[in-house]
Tab-separated table of C-alpha atoms in Angstrom:
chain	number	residue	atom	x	y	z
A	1	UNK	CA	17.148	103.086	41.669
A	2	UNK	CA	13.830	101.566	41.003
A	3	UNK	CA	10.669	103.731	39.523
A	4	UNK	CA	9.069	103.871	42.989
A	5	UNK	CA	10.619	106.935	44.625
A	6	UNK	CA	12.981	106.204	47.755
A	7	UNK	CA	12.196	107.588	51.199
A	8	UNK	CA	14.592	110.858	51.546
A	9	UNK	CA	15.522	112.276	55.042
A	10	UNK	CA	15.736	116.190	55.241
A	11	UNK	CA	17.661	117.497	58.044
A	12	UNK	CA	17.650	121.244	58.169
A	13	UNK	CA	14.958	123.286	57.690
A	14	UNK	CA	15.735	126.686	57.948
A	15	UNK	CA	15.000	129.316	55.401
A	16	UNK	CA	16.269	127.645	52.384
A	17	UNK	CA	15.600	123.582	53.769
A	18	UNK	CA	12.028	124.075	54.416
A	19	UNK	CA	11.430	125.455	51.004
A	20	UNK	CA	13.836	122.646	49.422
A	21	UNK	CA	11.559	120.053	51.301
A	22	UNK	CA	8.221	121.657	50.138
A	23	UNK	CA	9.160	120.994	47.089
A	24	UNK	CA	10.362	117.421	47.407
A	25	UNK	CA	7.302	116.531	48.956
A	26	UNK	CA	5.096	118.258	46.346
A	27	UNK	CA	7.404	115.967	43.386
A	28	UNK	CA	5.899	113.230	45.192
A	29	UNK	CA	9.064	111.808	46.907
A	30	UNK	CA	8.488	110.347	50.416
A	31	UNK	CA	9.649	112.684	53.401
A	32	UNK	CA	11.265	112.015	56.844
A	33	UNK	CA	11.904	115.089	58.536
A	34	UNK	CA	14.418	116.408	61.356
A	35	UNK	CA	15.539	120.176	62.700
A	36	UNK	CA	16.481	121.332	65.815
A	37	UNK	CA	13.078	123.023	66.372
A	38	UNK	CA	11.288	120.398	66.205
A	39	UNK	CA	8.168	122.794	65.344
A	40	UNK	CA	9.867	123.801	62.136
A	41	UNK	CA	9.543	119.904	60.854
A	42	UNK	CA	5.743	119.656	62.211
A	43	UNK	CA	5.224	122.693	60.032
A	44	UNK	CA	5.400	120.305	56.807
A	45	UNK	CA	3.657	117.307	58.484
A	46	UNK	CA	0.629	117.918	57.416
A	47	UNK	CA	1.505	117.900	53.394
A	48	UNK	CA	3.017	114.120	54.054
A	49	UNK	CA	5.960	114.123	55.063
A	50	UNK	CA	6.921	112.192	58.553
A	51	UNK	CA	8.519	113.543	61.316
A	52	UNK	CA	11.431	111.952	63.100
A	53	UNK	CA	12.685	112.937	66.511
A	54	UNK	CA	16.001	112.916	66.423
A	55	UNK	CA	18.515	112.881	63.264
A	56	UNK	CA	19.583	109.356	63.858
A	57	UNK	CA	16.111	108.241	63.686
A	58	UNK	CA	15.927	110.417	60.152
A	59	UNK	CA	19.161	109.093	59.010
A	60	UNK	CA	17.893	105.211	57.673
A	61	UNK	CA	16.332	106.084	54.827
A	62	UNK	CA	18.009	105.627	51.324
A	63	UNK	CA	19.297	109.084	50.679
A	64	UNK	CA	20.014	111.557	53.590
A	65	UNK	CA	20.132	115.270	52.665
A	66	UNK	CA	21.677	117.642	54.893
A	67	UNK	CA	20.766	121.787	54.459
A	68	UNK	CA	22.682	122.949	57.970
A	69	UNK	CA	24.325	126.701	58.681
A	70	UNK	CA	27.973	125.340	58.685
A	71	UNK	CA	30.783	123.023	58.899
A	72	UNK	CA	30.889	121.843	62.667
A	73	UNK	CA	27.171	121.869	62.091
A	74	UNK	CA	27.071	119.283	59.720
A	75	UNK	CA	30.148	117.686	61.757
A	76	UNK	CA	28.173	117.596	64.194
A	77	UNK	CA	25.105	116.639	63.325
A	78	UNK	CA	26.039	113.640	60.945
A	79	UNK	CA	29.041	112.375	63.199
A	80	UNK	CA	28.553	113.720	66.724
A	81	UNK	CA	24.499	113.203	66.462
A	82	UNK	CA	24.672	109.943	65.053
A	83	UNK	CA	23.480	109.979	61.097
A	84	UNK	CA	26.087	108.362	60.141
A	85	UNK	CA	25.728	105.270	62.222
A	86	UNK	CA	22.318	104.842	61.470
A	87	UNK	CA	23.126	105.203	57.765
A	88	UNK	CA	23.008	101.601	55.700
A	89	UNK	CA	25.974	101.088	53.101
A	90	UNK	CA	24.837	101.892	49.592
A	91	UNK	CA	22.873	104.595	51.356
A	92	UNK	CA	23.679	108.203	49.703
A	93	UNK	CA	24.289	111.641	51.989
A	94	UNK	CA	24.018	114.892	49.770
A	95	UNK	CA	25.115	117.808	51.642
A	96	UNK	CA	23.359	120.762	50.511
A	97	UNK	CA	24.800	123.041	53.125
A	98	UNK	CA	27.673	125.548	52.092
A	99	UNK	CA	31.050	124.882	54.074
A	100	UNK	CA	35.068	124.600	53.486
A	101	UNK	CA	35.802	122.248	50.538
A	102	UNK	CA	38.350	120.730	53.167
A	103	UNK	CA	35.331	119.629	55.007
A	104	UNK	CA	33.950	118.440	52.491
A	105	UNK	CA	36.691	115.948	51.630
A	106	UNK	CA	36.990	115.038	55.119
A	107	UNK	CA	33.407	113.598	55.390
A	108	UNK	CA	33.162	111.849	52.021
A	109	UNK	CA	36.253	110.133	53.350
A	110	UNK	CA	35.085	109.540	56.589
A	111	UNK	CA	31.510	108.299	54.866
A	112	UNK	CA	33.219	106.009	52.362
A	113	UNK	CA	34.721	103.920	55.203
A	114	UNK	CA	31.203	103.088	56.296
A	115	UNK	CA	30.290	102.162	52.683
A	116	UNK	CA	28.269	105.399	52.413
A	117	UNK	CA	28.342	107.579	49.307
A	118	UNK	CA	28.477	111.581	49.346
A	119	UNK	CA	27.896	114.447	47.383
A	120	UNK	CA	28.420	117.841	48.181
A	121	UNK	CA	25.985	119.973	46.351
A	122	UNK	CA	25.424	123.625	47.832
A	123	UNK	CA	23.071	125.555	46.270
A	124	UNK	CA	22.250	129.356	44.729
A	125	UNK	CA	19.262	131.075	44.505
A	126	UNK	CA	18.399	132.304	47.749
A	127	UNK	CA	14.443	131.885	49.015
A	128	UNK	CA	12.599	133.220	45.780
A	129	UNK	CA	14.827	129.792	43.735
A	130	UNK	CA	13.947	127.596	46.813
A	131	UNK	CA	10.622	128.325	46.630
A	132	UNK	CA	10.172	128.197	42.573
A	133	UNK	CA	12.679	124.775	42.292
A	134	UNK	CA	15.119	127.313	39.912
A	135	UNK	CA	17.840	126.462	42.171
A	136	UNK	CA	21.580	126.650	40.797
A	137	UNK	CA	22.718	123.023	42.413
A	138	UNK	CA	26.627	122.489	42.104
A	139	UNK	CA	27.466	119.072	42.818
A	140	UNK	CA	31.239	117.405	43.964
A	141	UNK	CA	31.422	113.547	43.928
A	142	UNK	CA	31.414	110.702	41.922
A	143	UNK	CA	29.612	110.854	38.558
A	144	UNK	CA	28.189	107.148	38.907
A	145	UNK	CA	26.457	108.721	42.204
A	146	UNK	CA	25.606	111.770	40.303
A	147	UNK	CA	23.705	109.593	37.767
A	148	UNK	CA	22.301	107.612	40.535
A	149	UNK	CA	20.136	110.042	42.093
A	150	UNK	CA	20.313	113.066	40.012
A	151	UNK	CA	16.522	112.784	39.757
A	152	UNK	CA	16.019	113.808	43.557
A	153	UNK	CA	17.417	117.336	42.174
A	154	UNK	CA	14.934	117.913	39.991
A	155	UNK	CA	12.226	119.421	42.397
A	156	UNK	CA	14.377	121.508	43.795
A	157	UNK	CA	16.437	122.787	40.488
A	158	UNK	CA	19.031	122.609	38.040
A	159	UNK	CA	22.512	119.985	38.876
A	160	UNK	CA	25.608	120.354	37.481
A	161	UNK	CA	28.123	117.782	38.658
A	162	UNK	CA	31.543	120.056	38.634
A	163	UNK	CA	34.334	117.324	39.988
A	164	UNK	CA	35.224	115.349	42.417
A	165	UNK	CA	34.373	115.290	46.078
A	166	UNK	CA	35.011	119.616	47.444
A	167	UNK	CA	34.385	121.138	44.163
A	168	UNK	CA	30.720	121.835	44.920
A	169	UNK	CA	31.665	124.008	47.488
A	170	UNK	CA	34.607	125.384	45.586
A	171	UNK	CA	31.825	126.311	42.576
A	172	UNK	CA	29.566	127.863	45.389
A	173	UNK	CA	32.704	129.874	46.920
A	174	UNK	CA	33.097	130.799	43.396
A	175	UNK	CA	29.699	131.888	43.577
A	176	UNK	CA	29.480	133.992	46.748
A	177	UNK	CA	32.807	136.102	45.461
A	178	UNK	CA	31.082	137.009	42.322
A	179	UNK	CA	27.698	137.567	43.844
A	180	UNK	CA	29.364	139.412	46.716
A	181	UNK	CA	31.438	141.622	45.098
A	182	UNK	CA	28.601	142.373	42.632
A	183	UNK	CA	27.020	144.000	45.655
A	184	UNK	CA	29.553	145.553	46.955
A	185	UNK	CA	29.906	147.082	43.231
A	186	UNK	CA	26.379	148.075	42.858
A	187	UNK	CA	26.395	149.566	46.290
A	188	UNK	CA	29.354	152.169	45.648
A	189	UNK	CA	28.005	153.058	41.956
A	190	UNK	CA	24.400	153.948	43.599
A	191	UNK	CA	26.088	155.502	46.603
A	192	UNK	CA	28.326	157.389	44.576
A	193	UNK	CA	25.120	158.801	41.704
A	194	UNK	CA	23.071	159.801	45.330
A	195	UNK	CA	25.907	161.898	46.200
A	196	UNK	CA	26.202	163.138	43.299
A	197	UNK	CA	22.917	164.820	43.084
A	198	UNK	CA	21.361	161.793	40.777
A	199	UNK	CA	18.653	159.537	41.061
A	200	UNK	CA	19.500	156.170	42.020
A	201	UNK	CA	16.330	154.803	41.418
A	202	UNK	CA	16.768	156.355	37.633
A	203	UNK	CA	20.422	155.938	37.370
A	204	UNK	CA	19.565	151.634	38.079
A	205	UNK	CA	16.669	151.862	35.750
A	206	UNK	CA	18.942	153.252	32.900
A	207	UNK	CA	22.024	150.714	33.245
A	208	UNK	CA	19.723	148.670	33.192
A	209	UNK	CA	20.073	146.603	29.512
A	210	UNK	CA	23.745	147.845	29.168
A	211	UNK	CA	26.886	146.006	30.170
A	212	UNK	CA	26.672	146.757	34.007
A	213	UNK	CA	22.780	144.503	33.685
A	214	UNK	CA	22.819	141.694	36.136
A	215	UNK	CA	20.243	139.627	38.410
A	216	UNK	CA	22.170	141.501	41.591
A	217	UNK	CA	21.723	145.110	40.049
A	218	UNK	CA	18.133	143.810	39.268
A	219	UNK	CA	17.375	142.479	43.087
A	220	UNK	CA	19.610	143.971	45.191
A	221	UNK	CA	19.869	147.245	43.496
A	222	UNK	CA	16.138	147.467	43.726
A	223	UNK	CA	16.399	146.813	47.405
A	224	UNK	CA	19.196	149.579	47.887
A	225	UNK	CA	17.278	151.893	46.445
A	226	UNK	CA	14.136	151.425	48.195
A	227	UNK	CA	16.226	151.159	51.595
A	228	UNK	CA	14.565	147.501	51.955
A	229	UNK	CA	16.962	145.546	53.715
A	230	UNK	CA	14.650	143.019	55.632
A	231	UNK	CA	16.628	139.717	55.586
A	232	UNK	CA	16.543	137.388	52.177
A	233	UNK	CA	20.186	136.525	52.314
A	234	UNK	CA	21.909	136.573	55.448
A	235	UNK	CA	24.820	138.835	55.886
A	236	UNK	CA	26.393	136.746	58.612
A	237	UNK	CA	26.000	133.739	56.003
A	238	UNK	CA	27.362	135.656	52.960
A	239	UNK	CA	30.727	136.762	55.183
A	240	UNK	CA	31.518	132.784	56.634
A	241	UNK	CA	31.645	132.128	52.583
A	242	UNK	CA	33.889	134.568	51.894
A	243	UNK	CA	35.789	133.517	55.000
A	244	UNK	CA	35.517	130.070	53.322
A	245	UNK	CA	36.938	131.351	49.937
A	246	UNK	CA	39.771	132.968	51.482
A	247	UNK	CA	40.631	129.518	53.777
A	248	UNK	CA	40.306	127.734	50.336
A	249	UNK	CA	42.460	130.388	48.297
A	250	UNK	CA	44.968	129.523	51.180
A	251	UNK	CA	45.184	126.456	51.145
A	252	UNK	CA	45.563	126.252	47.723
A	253	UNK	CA	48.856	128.901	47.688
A	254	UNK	CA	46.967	131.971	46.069
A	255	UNK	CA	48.962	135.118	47.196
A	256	UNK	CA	46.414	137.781	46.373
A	257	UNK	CA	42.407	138.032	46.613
A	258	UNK	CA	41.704	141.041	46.807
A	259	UNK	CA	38.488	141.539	45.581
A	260	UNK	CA	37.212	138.741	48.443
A	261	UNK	CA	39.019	140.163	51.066
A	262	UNK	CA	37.771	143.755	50.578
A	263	UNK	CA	34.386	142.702	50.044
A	264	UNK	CA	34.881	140.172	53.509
A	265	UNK	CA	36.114	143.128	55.283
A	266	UNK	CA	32.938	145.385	54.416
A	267	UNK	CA	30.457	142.513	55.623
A	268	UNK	CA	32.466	142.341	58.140
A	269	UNK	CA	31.745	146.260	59.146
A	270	UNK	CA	28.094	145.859	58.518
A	271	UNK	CA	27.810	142.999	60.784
A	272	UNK	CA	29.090	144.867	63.540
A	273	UNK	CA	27.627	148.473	62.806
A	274	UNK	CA	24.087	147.654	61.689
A	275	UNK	CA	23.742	143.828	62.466
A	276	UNK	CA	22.383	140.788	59.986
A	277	UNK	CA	20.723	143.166	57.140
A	278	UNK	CA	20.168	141.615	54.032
A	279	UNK	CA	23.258	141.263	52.000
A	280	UNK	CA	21.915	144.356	49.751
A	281	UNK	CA	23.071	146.223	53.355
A	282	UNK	CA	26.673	146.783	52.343
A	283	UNK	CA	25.583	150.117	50.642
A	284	UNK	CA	24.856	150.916	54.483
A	285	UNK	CA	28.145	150.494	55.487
A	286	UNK	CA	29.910	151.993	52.754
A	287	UNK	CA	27.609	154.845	53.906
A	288	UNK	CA	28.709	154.913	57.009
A	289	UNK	CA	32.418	155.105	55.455
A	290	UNK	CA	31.508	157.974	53.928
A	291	UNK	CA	29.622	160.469	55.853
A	292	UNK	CA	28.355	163.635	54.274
A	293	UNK	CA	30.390	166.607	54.804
């Protein structure tokens, strides 16, 4: 790559793409947009960035990054829709979305016949590291690639390259087990010092520095305990990951997960007792486990 910044294509720009592309186009780098609602993409026209109506049309620039809910999503969208026709050879895709590392295999092989290069590279961090560029990227793929256009990162936070093609998504499965049974674990302890007769609010606020400190007891504890459940990460999205791990953990002959599989199961009953809460809502199901006497 030259000094002078190739044009990127963004497709997806939902909660966490339209914050990732903000911040692209504020490093300077030289936008073509494409979502579904088209609106969404108009949104960021007027900081620079060009929008392109269909993801075909998006898909000839150098580097093609992809931020979609799922796996058939991104099947679709870059197979079905066309972006990988319309993609030159040498051209890179980075796929920042978070589905099965089998999927992920599956299109850099499909890719590399058409002499296009891919990195999967899902992401941490939720809105507030979107927003400040602190996200946690985890990249799978070839490390010449990697080098290539690790710069292209930069705006939107910190890349680690962890293997080969699949192992970004197995680092970001890795990711939603601990984060999600963090939850799960902050959620009983405060449910369990309420009943109790303590103060959550004061029973957080003094683990707080001791062994059981963490960013989720931080956020998410503070959310539990002031009820605040208003949607920052998706419940729905949090529970196809753990699905995801537990496909994975399949596939890859592991008996026993049982820490995923509980904490699947309790998304699971939130989803279909209280709806898409923020993630923090699993101490609302495991109150509705256990109703007062």
């Amino acid at each position: 790559m030259t000094d002078t910044k190739p044009t990127v294509a963004f497709l997806g720009l939902g909660l966490m793409g339209a914050r990732q592309a903000r911040r692209l186009i504020e490093a300077g780098w030289p936008l073509v947009l494409w979502n579904r609602s088209r609106e969404k993409a108009e949104a960021l026209a007027p900081l620079g960035a060009r929008v392109a109506g269909s993801a075909a049309a998006a898909a000839e620039a150098e580097i093609v990054i992809t931020m979609l809910e799922n796996g058939p999503i991104v099947e679709d969208v870059v197979f079905a829709q066309g972006v990988a026709g319309a993609m030159r050879p040498g051209a890179v895709l980075i796929d920042m979305s978070s589905i099965k590392p089998a999927e992920a295999q599956d299109h850099a092989a499909r890719l590399a016949e058409k002499g296009i290069a891919y990195l999967d590279a899902p992401v941490s961090g939720g809105t507030v590291g979107a927003e400040e560029g602190t996200l946690a990227i985890m990249v799978g793929g070839d490390e010449t690639v990697f080098d290539r256009i690790a710069r292209v990162f930069a705006p939107m936070g910190r890349a680690t390259r962890v293997g080969p093609h699949g192992a970004g998504q197995l680092a970001k499965l890795a990711n939603q087990i601990i984060v999600g049974v963090t939850i799960g674990a902050v959620a009983e302890a405060l449910m369990l010092a309420a009943r109790g007769g303590a103060d959550p609010a004061k029973v957080r606020e003094a683990l707080r520095g001791g062994f059981a400190e963490s960013r989720v007891l931080d956020l998410h504890g503070a959310r539990m305990v002031e009820r605040d459940f208003t949607t920052k990460g998706r419940s729905v999205t949090h529970l196809k990951d753990l699905d995801n791990a537990l496909d994975a953990a399949e596939r890859l002959g592991l008996a026993a997960t049982p820490f995923t599989a509980a904490t699947a199961d309790l998304f699971r009953g939130l989803l279909a007792n209280a709806g898409d809460l923020d993630h923090s809502g699993l101490l609302v199901e495991l109150e509705r486990r256990n109703p007062a006497n």
